[in-house]
Tab-separated table of C-alpha atoms in Angstrom:
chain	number	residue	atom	x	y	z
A	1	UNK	CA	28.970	-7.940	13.738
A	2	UNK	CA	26.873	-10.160	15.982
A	3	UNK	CA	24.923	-7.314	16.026
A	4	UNK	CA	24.208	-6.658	12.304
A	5	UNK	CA	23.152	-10.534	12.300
A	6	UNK	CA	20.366	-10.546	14.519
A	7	UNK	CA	19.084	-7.649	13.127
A	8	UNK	CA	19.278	-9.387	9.689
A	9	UNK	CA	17.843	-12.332	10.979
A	10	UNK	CA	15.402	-10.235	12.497
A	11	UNK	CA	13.926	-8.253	9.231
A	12	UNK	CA	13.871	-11.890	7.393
A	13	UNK	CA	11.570	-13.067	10.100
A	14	UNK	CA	9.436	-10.061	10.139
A	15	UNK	CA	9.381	-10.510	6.042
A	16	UNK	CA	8.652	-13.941	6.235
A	17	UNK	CA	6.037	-13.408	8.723
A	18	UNK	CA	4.195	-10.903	7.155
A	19	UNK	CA	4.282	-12.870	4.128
A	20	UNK	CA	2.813	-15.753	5.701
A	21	UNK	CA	0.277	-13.219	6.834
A	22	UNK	CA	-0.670	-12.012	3.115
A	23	UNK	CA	-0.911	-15.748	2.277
A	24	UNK	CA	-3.516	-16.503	4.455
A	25	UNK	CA	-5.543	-13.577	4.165
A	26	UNK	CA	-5.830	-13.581	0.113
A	27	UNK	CA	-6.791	-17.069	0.726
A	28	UNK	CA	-9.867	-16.798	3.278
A	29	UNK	CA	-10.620	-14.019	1.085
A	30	UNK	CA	-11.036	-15.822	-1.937
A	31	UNK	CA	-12.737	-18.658	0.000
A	32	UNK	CA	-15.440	-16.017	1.025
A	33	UNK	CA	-15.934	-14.496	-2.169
A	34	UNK	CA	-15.878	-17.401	-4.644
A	35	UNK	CA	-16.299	-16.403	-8.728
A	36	UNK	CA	-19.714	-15.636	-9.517
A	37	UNK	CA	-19.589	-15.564	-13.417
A	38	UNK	CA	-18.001	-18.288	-15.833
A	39	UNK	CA	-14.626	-18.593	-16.896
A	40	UNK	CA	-13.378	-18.471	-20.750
A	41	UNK	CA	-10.351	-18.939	-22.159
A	42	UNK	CA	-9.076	-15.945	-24.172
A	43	UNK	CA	-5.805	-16.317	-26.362
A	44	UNK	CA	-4.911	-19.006	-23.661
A	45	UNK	CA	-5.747	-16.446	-20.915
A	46	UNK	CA	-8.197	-17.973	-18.070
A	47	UNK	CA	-10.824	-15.153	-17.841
A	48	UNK	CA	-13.898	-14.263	-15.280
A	49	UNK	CA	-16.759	-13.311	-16.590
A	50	UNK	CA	-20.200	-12.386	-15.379
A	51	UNK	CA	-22.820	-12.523	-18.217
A	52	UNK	CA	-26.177	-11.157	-17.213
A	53	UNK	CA	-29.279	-11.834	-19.395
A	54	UNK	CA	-31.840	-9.217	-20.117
A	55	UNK	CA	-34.606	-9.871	-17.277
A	56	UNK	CA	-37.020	-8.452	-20.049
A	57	UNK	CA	-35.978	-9.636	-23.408
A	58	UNK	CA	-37.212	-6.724	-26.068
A	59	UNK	CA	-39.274	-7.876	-29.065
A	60	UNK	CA	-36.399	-6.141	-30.928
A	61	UNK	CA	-32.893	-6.771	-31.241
A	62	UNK	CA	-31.386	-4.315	-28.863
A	63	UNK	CA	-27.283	-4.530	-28.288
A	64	UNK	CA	-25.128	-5.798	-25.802
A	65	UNK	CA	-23.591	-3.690	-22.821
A	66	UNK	CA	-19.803	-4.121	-22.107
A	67	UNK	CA	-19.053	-3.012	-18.688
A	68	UNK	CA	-15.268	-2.227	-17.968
A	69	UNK	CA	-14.211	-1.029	-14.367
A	70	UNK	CA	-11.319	0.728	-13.266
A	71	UNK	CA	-8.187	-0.291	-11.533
A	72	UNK	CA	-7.702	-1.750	-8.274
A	73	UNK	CA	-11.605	-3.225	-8.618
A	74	UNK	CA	-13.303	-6.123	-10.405
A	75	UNK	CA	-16.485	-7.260	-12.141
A	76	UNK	CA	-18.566	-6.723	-9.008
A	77	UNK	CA	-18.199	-2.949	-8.606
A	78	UNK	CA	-19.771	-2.476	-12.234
A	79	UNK	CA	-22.270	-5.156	-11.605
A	80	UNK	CA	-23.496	-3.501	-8.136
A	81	UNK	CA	-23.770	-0.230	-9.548
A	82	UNK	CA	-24.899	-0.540	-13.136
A	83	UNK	CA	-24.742	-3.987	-14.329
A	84	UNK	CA	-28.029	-5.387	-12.301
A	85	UNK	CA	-29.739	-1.675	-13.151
A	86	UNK	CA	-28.878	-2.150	-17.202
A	87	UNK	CA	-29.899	-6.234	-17.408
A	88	UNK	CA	-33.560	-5.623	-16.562
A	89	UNK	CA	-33.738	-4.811	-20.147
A	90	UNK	CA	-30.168	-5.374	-21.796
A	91	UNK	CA	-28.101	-8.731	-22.102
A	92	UNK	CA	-25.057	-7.499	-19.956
A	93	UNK	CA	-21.285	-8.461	-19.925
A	94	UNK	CA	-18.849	-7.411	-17.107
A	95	UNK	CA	-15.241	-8.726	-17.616
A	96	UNK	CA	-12.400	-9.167	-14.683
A	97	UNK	CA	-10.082	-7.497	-16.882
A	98	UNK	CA	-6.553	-9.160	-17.185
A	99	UNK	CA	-5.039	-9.687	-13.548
A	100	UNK	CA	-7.666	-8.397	-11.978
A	101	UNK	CA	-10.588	-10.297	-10.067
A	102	UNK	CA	-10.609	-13.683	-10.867
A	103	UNK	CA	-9.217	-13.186	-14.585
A	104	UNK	CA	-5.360	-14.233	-15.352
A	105	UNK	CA	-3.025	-11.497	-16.190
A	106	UNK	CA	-2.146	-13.390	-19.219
A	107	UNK	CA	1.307	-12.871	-21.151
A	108	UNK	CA	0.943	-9.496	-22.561
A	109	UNK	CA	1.697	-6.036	-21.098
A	110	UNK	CA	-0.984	-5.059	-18.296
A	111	UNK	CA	-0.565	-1.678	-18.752
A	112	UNK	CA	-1.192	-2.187	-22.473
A	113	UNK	CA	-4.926	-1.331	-23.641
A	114	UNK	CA	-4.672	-3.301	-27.193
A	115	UNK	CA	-3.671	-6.134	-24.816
A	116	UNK	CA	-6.655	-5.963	-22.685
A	117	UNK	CA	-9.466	-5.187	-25.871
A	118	UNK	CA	-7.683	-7.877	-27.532
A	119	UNK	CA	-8.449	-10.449	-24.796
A	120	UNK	CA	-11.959	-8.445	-23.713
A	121	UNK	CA	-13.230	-8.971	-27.571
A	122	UNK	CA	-12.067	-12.690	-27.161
A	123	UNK	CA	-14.113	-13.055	-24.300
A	124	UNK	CA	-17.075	-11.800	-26.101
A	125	UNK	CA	-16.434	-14.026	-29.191
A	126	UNK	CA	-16.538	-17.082	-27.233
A	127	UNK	CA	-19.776	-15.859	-24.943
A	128	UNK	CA	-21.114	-15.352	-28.708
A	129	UNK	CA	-21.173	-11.571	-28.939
A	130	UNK	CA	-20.688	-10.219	-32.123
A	131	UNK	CA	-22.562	-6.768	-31.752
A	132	UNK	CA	-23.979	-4.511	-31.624
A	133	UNK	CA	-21.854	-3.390	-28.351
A	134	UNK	CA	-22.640	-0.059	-25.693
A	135	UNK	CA	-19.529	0.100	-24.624
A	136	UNK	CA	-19.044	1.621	-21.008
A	137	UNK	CA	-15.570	2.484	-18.899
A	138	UNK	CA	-15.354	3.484	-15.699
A	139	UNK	CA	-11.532	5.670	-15.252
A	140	UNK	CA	-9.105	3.136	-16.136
A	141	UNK	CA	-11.937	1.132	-17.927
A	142	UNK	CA	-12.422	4.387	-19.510
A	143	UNK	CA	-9.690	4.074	-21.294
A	144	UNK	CA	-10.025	0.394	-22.102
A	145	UNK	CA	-13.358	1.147	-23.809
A	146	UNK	CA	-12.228	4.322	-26.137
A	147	UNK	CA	-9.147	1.912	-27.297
A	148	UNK	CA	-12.292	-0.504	-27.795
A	149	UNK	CA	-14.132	1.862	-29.487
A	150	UNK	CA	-11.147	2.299	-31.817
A	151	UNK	CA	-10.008	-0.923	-32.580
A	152	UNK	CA	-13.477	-2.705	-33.280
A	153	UNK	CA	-15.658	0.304	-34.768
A	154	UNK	CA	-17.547	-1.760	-36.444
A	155	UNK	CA	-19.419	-3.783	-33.880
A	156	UNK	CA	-19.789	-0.572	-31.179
A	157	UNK	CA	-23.195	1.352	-31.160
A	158	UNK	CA	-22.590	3.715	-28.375
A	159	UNK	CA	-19.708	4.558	-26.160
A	160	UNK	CA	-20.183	5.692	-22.704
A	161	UNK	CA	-16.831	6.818	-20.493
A	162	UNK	CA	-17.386	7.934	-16.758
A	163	UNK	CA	-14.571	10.348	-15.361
A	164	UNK	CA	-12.035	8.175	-17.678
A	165	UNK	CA	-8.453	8.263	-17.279
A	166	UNK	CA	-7.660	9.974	-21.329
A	167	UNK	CA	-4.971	12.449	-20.718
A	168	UNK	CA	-1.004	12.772	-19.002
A	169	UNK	CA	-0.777	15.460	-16.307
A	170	UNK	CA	1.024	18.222	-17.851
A	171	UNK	CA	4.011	18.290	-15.430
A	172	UNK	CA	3.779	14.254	-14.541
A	173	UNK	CA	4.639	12.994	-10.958
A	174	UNK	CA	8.011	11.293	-11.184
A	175	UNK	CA	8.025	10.933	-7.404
A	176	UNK	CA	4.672	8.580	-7.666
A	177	UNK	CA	6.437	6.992	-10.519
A	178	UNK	CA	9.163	6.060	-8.087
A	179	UNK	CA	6.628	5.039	-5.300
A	180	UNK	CA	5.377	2.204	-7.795
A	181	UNK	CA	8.323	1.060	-8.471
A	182	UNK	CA	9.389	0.357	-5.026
A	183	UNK	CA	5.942	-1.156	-4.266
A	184	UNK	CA	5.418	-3.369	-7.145
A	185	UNK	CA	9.182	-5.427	-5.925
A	186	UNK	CA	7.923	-8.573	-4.127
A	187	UNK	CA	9.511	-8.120	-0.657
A	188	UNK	CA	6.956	-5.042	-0.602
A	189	UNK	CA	3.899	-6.099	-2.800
A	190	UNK	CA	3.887	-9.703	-1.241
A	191	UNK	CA	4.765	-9.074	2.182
A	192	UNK	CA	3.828	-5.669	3.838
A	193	UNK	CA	0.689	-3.983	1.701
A	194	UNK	CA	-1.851	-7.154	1.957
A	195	UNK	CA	-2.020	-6.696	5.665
A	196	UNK	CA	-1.820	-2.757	5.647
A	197	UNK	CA	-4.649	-2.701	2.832
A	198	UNK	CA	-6.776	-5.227	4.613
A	199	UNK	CA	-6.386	-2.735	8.096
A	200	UNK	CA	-7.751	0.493	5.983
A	201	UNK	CA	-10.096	-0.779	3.456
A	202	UNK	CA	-12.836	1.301	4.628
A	203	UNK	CA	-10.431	4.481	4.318
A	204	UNK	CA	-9.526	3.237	0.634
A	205	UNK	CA	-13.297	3.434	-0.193
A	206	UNK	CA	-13.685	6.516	1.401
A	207	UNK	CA	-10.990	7.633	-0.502
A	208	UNK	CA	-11.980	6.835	-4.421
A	209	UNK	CA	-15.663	7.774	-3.736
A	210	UNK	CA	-14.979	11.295	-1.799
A	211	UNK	CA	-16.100	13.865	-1.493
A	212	UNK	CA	-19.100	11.728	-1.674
A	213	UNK	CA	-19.763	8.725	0.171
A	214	UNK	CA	-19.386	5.074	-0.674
A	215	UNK	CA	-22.375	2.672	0.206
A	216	UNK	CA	-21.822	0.950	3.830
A	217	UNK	CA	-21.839	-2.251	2.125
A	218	UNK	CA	-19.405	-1.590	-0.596
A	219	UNK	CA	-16.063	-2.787	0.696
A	220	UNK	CA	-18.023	-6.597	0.881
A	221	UNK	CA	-19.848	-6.185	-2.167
A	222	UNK	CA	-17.708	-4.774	-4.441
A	223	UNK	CA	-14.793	-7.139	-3.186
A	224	UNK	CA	-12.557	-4.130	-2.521
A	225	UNK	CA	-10.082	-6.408	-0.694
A	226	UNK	CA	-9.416	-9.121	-3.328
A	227	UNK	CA	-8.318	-6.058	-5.462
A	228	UNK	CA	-5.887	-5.095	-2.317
A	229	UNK	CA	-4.307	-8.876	-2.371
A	230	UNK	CA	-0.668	-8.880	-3.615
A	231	UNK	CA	-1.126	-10.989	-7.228
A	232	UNK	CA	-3.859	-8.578	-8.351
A	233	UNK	CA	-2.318	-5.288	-7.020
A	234	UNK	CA	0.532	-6.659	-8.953
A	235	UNK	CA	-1.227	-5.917	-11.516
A	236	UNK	CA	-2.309	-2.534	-10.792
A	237	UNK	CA	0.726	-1.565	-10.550
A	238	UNK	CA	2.111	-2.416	-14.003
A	239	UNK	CA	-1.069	-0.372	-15.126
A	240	UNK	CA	0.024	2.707	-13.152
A	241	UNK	CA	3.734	2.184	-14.076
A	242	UNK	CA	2.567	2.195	-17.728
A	243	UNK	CA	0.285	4.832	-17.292
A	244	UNK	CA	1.549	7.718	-18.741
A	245	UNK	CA	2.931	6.017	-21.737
A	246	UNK	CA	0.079	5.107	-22.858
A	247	UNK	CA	-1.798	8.071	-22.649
A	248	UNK	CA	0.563	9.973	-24.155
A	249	UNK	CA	0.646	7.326	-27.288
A	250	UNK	CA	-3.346	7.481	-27.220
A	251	UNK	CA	-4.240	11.200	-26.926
A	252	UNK	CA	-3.447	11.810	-30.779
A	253	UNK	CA	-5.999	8.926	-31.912
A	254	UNK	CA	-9.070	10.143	-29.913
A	255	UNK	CA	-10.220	12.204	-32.819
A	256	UNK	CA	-10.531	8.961	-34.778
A	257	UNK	CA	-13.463	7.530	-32.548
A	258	UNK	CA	-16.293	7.843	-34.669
A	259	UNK	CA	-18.989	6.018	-32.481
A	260	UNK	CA	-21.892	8.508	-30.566
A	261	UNK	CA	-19.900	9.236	-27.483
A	262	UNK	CA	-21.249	10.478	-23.838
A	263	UNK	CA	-18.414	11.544	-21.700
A	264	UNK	CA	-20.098	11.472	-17.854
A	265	UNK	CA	-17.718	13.640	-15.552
A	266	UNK	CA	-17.990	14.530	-11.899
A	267	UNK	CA	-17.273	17.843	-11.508
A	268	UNK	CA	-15.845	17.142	-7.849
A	269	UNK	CA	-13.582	14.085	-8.847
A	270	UNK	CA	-10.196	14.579	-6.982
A	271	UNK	CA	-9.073	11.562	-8.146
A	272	UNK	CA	-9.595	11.812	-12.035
A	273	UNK	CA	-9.771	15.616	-12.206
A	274	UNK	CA	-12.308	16.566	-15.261
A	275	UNK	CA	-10.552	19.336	-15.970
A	276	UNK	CA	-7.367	17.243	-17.412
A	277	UNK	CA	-9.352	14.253	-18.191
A	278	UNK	CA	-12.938	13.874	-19.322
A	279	UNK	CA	-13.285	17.902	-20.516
A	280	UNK	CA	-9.834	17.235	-22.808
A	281	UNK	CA	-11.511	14.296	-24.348
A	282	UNK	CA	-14.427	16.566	-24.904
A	283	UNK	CA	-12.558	18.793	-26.609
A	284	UNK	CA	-10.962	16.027	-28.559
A	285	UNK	CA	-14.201	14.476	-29.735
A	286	UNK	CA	-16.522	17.804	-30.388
A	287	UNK	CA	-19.377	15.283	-31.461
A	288	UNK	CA	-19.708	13.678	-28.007
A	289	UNK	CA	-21.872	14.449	-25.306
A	290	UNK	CA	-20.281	16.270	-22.156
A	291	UNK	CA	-22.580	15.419	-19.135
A	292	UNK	CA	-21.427	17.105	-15.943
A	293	UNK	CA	-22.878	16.172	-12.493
A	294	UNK	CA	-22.462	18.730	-10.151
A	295	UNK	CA	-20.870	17.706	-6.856
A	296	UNK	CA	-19.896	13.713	-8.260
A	297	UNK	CA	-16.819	12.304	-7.174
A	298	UNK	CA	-14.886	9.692	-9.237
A	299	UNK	CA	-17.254	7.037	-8.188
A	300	UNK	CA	-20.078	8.654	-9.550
A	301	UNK	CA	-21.694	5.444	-11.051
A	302	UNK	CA	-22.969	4.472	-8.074
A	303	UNK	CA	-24.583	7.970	-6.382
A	304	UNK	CA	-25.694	8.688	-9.693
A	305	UNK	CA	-26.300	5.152	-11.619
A	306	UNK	CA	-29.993	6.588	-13.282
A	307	UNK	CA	-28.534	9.250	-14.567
A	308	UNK	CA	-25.738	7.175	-16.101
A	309	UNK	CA	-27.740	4.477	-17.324
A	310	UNK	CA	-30.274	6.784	-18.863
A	311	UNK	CA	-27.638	7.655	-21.339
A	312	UNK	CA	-26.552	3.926	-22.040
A	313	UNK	CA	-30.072	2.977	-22.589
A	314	UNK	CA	-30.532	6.021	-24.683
A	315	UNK	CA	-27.490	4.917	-27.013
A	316	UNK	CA	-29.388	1.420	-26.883
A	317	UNK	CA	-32.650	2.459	-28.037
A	318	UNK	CA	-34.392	1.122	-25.106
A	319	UNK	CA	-34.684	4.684	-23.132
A	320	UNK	CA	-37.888	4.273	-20.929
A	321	UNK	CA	-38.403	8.228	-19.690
A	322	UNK	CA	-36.858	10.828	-18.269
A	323	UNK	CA	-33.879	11.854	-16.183
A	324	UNK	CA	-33.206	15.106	-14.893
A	325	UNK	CA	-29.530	15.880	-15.426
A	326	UNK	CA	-28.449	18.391	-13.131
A	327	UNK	CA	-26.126	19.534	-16.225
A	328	UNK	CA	-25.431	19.086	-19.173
A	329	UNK	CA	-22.832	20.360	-21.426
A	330	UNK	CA	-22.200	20.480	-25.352
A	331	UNK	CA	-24.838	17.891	-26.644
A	332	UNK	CA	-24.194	16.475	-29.764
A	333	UNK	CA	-23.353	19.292	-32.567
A	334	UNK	CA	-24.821	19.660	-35.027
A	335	UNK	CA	-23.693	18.379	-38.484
A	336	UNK	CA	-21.151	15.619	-36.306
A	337	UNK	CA	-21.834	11.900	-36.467
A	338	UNK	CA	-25.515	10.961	-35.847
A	339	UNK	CA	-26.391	9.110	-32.504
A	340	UNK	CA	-28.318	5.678	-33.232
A	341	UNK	CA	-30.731	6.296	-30.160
């Protein structure tokens, strides 16, 4: 008996501990990498935004670009890779989506994409967007922009998806299903991971950029381990829990995106595997363009960030040359919807 008390008392100190622990680091974190963009309040949601002007305003009225990253990141991993790239010619906008960054999760369903496009579009009204949008999603974000795409046809001009998250895995993982629901209860999410993420942030990277390699300042610059804190992992989580669901409600609407489409996949992405993914949504949308880059991992918009933002430029009307694709399948067919380029 006396025992089973000490070793009670024992695991509550060790919880208590390492939640102290998580505390501490998710606040010197956020002390040392303070919001860069502006906040706006969305449907009563506090959201971060960074809004980049064009460094070279056109003569011409050219449209905004909507950046939307993937999960477990925030605004600065589309902003280090394309964002500063795209605004030496384009007026740029790079949400935190909803729970992630510095954005609030808000009162909806994470894992919901109407819930984050209906907040995302909010954001824009109040920066004073209207359209013309390029809309571009990176995996996750991927799938946040095609739901964009869908709901708000009106005011997108291109869309632009790089190795997006589109389609269930035919068999499903029920174990992994089980893993996030274990993690996302708050003796594990607010205790343990902060501290074990924080230890092995550099294998993380390593991890969603293989089998290429991430740039040696990316954990800092992209803010890798804000994303790793317990509040905004949180959040992940419900995405991932959610997951299937919602791609198995969205596959049968993809047909209905009528915008000029480039799907971008890496043919070596482990994480988001084209085959499943990005070459099903090709096959979905036979007017888009399939653009394969040999070798790419799932972090291919930073390796290959010219190639990529050839194509968004291109869908902007702004394309200033040339880039070599190493390949390129299905262009645009003829006799489906024209491109505005």
């Amino acid at each position: 008996m006396i025992a089973a008390i000490v070793l009670v008392l024992i695991a509550a100190a060790l919880l208590f501990g390492s939640g102290w622990l998580s505390c501490s680091i998710a606040r010197k974190l956020e002390a040392r990498f303070p919001p860069r963009g502006v906040f706006v309040t969305a449907n009563g949601v506090r959201m971060h935004v960074l809004d980049l002007p064009a460094a070279q305003p056109s003569d011409r009225p050219l449209p905004t670009v909507l950046l939307v990253h993937g999960a477990n990141l925030c605004s600065e991993d589309m902003r280090m890779a394309l964002g500063e790239r795209l605004s030496r010619k384009l007026r740029v906008i790079i949400p935190d989506r909803p729970g992630q960054g510095y954005s609030a999760p808000g009162f909806g369903p994470l894992a919901s994409p109407a819930y984050q496009v209906t907040l995302i579009r909010e954001v824009l009204r109040e920066l004073g967007v209207a359209g013309p949008l390029i809309v571009v999603g990176h995996s996750f974000g991927g799938l946040i922009a095609l739901r964009y795409a869908l709901d708000n046809p009106d005011t997108v001009q291109g869309l632009v998806v790089i190795n997006p998250t589109t389609h269930p895995r035919p068999q499903g993982i029920r174990w992994v299903q089980r893993v996030f629901d274990v993690l996302m209860k708050p003796s594990i999410n607010y205790t343990v991971l902060p501290p074990m993420f924080m230890a092995m942030t550099d294998r993380v990277a390593s991890r969603i950029f293989r089998p290429e390699t991430p740039p040696p300042d990316y954990v800092d610059r992209s803010r890798l381990g804000l994303a790793l804190m317990a509040k905004r992992f949180s959040g992940s989580l419900q995405e991932y829990s959610g997951l299937r669901d919602q791609l198995t409600d969205h596959v049968p609407r993809y047909g209905a995106v009528r915008v000029p489409t480039v799907i971008v996949a890496g043919s070596a992405d482990p994480v988001v595997p084209p085959r499943i993914h990005a070459e099903a949504l090709a096959d979905a949308l036979p007017g888009a363009r399939l653009v394969r880059i040999a070798g790419a991992g799932h972090m291919a918009h930073h390796a290959h960030a010219e190639v990529i933002a050839a194509e968004i430029e291109r869908l902007a009307g702004c394309a200033g040359g040339q880039t070599t694709l190493r390949a390129v399948e299905r262009p645009l067919q003829a006799g489906a919807a024209p491109q505005r380029a």
